[in-house]
Coordinates of C-alpha atoms in Angstrom, one line a residue:
M4 CA -0.2 0.0 0.1
T5 CA 1.1 3.1 -1.1
P6 CA 1.8 6.3 1.7
L7 CA -0.6 8.9 1.7
R8 CA 0.3 12.5 0.2
P9 CA 1.5 15.1 3.0
R10 CA -1.6 16.8 1.0
V11 CA -4.1 14.0 1.6
R12 CA -3.6 12.8 5.3
R13 CA -3.9 17.1 6.2
V14 CA -7.4 17.1 4.4
P15 CA -8.9 16.1 7.8
L16 CA -7.5 18.4 9.4
N17 CA -7.9 21.4 7.5
A18 CA -11.7 20.5 7.2
A19 CA -12.0 19.8 11.4
A20 CA -10.3 23.3 10.9
V21 CA -12.9 25.1 9.0
V22 CA -15.3 23.4 11.3
T23 CA -13.9 24.5 14.6
V24 CA -13.6 28.3 12.8
M25 CA -16.9 28.2 12.0
V26 CA -18.4 27.3 14.8
C27 CA -16.8 29.7 16.8
L28 CA -17.4 32.5 13.8
F29 CA -21.2 31.3 14.2
P30 CA -22.0 33.2 17.0
V31 CA -20.1 36.4 16.0
Y32 CA -22.2 36.6 12.8
W33 CA -25.3 36.3 14.1
M34 CA -25.2 38.8 16.9
V35 CA -23.3 40.7 14.2
S36 CA -27.0 40.2 11.1
T37 CA -29.1 41.0 14.0
A38 CA -28.4 44.4 14.3
F39 CA -28.9 44.9 10.7
K40 CA -32.1 42.8 10.9
P41 CA -35.9 44.8 11.2
S42 CA -36.8 44.0 14.1
R43 CA -40.7 41.6 12.7
D44 CA -37.3 39.5 11.1
I45 CA -35.6 39.0 14.3
R46 CA -39.4 38.1 16.4
S47 CA -40.3 36.1 13.6
S48 CA -40.7 32.2 14.0
E49 CA -38.8 31.4 11.5
P50 CA -34.9 32.1 11.4
R51 CA -33.1 33.5 8.5
I52 CA -29.4 33.3 8.7
V53 CA -28.9 35.9 6.0
P54 CA -31.4 39.1 6.5
Y55 CA -33.5 39.8 3.8
T56 CA -33.8 43.2 4.4
W57 CA -31.4 45.4 6.7
T58 CA -31.6 48.8 8.0
L59 CA -29.6 51.1 10.7
D60 CA -32.7 51.4 13.4
H61 CA -31.5 49.7 16.1
F62 CA -27.8 51.4 15.5
R63 CA -29.5 54.7 15.7
R64 CA -30.9 53.5 19.1
A65 CA -28.0 52.3 20.5
V66 CA -26.4 55.7 20.0
Q67 CA -28.7 57.7 20.5
A68 CA -29.7 56.0 24.5
D69 CA -29.1 57.5 27.9
G70 CA -24.6 57.1 28.7
F71 CA -23.8 55.9 25.6
E72 CA -21.1 58.5 25.3
L73 CA -20.1 58.7 29.1
F74 CA -20.2 55.3 29.6
W75 CA -17.6 54.9 26.0
R76 CA -15.2 57.8 27.7
N77 CA -15.3 55.6 31.0
S78 CA -14.5 52.1 29.6
V79 CA -11.9 54.4 27.8
L80 CA -10.3 55.8 30.9
V81 CA -10.0 52.8 33.1
T82 CA -9.1 50.4 30.3
L83 CA -6.1 52.3 28.9
G84 CA -5.4 53.9 33.1
A85 CA -5.0 49.7 34.2
V86 CA -2.5 48.8 30.7
L87 CA -0.5 52.4 31.1
L88 CA -0.2 50.9 34.5
S89 CA 0.4 47.0 34.0
L90 CA 3.1 48.1 31.8
F91 CA 4.7 50.4 33.9
V92 CA 5.6 48.2 36.8
A93 CA 5.9 44.8 34.4
L94 CA 8.9 46.4 33.2
G95 CA 10.1 47.0 36.0
A96 CA 8.9 44.2 37.8
S97 CA 10.7 41.5 34.7
F98 CA 13.6 43.5 34.4
A99 CA 14.9 42.6 37.5
V100 CA 13.9 39.1 37.5
A101 CA 15.3 38.9 34.1
R102 CA 18.5 41.0 34.8
L103 CA 18.4 40.8 38.8
R104 CA 20.4 37.9 40.5
W105 CA 19.2 38.6 44.7
K106 CA 17.1 36.5 46.9
G107 CA 13.5 34.6 46.4
R108 CA 13.5 36.2 42.7
R109 CA 12.2 32.3 42.6
Q110 CA 9.6 32.7 45.2
F111 CA 8.5 35.6 43.8
M112 CA 7.8 34.3 40.0
L113 CA 5.7 31.2 41.6
L114 CA 3.8 34.1 43.2
V115 CA 3.4 35.5 40.1
F116 CA 2.0 32.2 38.6
V117 CA -0.1 31.1 41.7
A118 CA -1.4 35.0 41.1
Q119 CA -2.1 34.6 37.5
M120 CA -3.6 31.0 38.5
A121 CA -6.1 32.7 40.6
P122 CA -10.0 33.2 39.3
W123 CA -10.7 36.6 39.6
E124 CA -14.8 35.8 40.4
S125 CA -13.1 34.6 43.7
L126 CA -11.9 38.1 45.2
I127 CA -15.1 39.7 44.3
I128 CA -16.1 40.0 47.7
P129 CA -12.7 40.9 49.2
I130 CA -12.1 43.4 46.9
Y131 CA -15.6 45.1 47.9
I132 CA -15.1 44.5 51.4
I133 CA -11.6 46.1 51.3
S134 CA -14.0 48.6 48.8
R135 CA -16.3 49.5 51.1
D136 CA -14.3 50.0 54.3
T137 CA -12.2 52.8 52.4
D138 CA -15.6 54.3 50.9
M139 CA -13.9 53.4 47.0
L140 CA -17.3 52.4 46.1
D141 CA -18.1 54.1 42.8
R142 CA -14.5 55.2 41.9
L143 CA -13.4 54.6 38.7
P144 CA -9.9 54.9 40.1
T145 CA -11.2 51.8 41.3
L146 CA -11.6 49.8 38.5
T147 CA -8.3 50.8 37.9
L148 CA -6.7 49.2 40.1
V149 CA -8.6 45.9 40.0
Y150 CA -7.8 46.2 35.7
F151 CA -4.6 46.4 37.0
M152 CA -4.2 44.3 39.5
I153 CA -5.4 41.0 37.4
T154 CA -3.7 42.3 34.1
L155 CA -0.4 42.3 36.3
P156 CA 0.6 38.8 36.4
F157 CA 0.4 38.6 33.2
T158 CA 2.1 41.3 31.6
I159 CA 5.3 40.6 34.0
V160 CA 5.5 37.0 32.9
V161 CA 5.3 37.5 29.2
L162 CA 7.5 40.5 29.4
R163 CA 10.1 38.1 31.9
G164 CA 10.4 35.6 28.8
F165 CA 10.9 37.7 26.6
L166 CA 13.1 40.1 28.3
A167 CA 15.2 36.8 28.5
T168 CA 15.5 36.2 25.1
I169 CA 17.4 39.4 24.2
P170 CA 21.7 39.4 24.7
P171 CA 22.5 41.4 28.1
E172 CA 25.3 42.0 25.3
L173 CA 23.8 44.5 24.4
E174 CA 23.3 46.2 27.1
E175 CA 26.6 46.0 28.6
A176 CA 27.9 47.4 25.3
A177 CA 25.7 50.7 25.4
Q178 CA 27.2 50.8 29.2
V179 CA 30.9 51.0 27.6
D180 CA 29.6 53.8 25.3
G181 CA 28.3 55.4 28.3
C182 CA 25.5 54.9 28.8
T183 CA 24.0 54.3 32.5
R184 CA 21.9 50.5 32.8
T185 CA 18.6 53.1 32.1
G186 CA 19.4 54.9 29.5
A187 CA 20.9 50.7 27.6
F188 CA 17.9 49.4 28.9
T189 CA 15.7 52.4 27.6
R190 CA 17.8 52.3 24.5
V191 CA 19.1 49.2 23.2
A192 CA 16.3 46.8 25.1
L193 CA 13.2 48.9 25.2
P194 CA 13.1 49.1 21.7
L195 CA 13.4 45.0 21.0
L196 CA 10.7 44.9 23.6
A197 CA 7.7 46.2 21.6
P198 CA 6.3 42.9 20.5
G199 CA 6.2 41.8 23.4
L200 CA 4.9 45.2 24.5
M201 CA 1.9 44.6 22.1
A202 CA 1.1 41.4 23.1
T203 CA 0.7 41.9 26.5
S204 CA -1.6 44.8 26.0
L205 CA -3.7 43.7 23.8
F206 CA -4.8 41.1 26.0
G207 CA -4.3 43.8 29.0
F208 CA -7.1 46.2 26.9
I209 CA -9.1 43.2 26.0
T210 CA -9.9 41.9 29.9
A211 CA -9.9 45.4 31.1
W212 CA -12.9 46.0 28.2
N213 CA -14.9 43.1 28.2
E214 CA -14.9 43.4 32.4
F215 CA -18.8 43.1 33.6
A216 CA -18.4 42.0 36.6
Y217 CA -16.5 44.2 39.0
A218 CA -17.8 47.8 37.1
N219 CA -21.4 45.7 38.7
F220 CA -21.0 45.2 41.5
L221 CA -18.0 48.1 42.7
I222 CA -20.4 51.0 40.9
I223 CA -23.2 50.7 42.5
K224 CA -25.1 53.6 43.0
Q225 CA -23.3 56.7 40.9
Q226 CA -24.3 55.6 37.4
D227 CA -23.3 57.8 35.8
N228 CA -19.2 55.6 36.4
R229 CA -20.4 52.5 34.7
T230 CA -18.7 51.2 32.0
L231 CA -20.1 50.0 28.5
P232 CA -20.2 45.7 29.8
V233 CA -22.7 46.9 32.5
W234 CA -24.3 49.9 29.9
L235 CA -25.0 47.0 27.8
S236 CA -27.5 45.7 29.7
S237 CA -29.3 48.4 30.0
F238 CA -31.5 47.3 27.1
Q239 CA -33.9 45.6 28.4
N240 CA -38.3 47.3 29.0
T241 CA -41.1 45.6 30.8
F242 CA -41.7 44.2 27.6
G243 CA -38.5 42.9 27.6
T244 CA -34.9 42.9 25.9
D245 CA -34.8 44.8 23.3
W246 CA -33.0 42.3 21.2
G247 CA -32.2 44.7 17.5
A248 CA -30.1 47.3 19.6
T249 CA -28.9 45.3 22.4
M250 CA -26.8 43.3 19.3
A251 CA -26.5 46.9 17.7
A252 CA -23.9 48.2 20.8
S253 CA -22.6 44.6 21.4
T254 CA -21.8 45.5 17.9
L255 CA -20.3 48.9 18.7
F256 CA -18.5 47.0 21.6
A257 CA -16.7 44.5 20.0
L258 CA -15.4 47.3 17.5
P259 CA -12.4 48.7 19.3
A260 CA -10.3 45.3 20.3
L261 CA -10.7 44.0 16.8
V262 CA -9.9 46.9 15.0
I263 CA -6.6 46.8 17.4
F264 CA -5.4 43.2 17.0
L265 CA -5.5 43.7 13.2
L266 CA -3.9 46.8 14.1
L267 CA -1.1 44.4 16.3
Q268 CA -2.3 41.2 15.3
R269 CA 1.5 41.1 13.4
H270 CA 3.1 42.1 16.7
V271 CA 1.2 39.7 18.9
T272 CA 1.9 36.7 17.9
S273 CA 5.8 37.2 17.4
G274 CA 5.4 39.0 20.9
F275 CA 3.6 35.2 22.3
A276 CA 5.8 33.3 21.2
A277 CA 9.1 35.0 22.4
G278 CA 8.1 35.2 25.7
A279 CA 7.0 31.5 25.4
V280 CA 10.1 30.6 24.7
K281 CA 12.6 31.1 28.2
G282 CA 11.6 29.6 31.5

């Protein structure tokens, strides 16, 4: 029996990959298509995969809903604040772990891994109690600090692995030429860390942008401080859920993360790969 050609052997794997991609993308397609369907088609007993008619009424209602611009601004401020703060702290921590030798370094990384594996939901009650006792409820800086805490362990792990792939001799050569240790890092190593910074920034952005539980529990009284994920749950009334407006708002909500991912895709792949090869 002659062996199968490599291309023939890959057919089942390729078919399985195509089916998996279609299954994963179908909910996204359904969300977007529902956003463009007229209300009568959404409530129809015979669902249509492809809309026969298209409308932008749901997007108009979503954009004109109370608090859309305010909650959008809140989400942007909280997300960018958490990502920038996480990158700033993680850069120093990853440099200390990858470049310096000090007692307790391995134990520190073990604690970082443990913090990364801890489920975020298990910390809701302790964080709520701490925020209540320190008068930090209903404030956007509280959400920023929480998202910073959630994204920091992953950022440290990835940047530390990526920094370990950069030869320290490059920084030493810069120091010989007159740079300080900080100057050598910022002028030599930091530009080479761009893919890792892109990867961790994307992870932090998506995590903070999509987070709902903490935003719902920590912002209770001050409705003006809520973020977009909580705002999405407002498309309900005594007659039920406005599915058209909900899907339109969800589509608008998903666009920033999609655009940023497409812009950073090339750097993200290399960043995750490089951050995973060094232990």
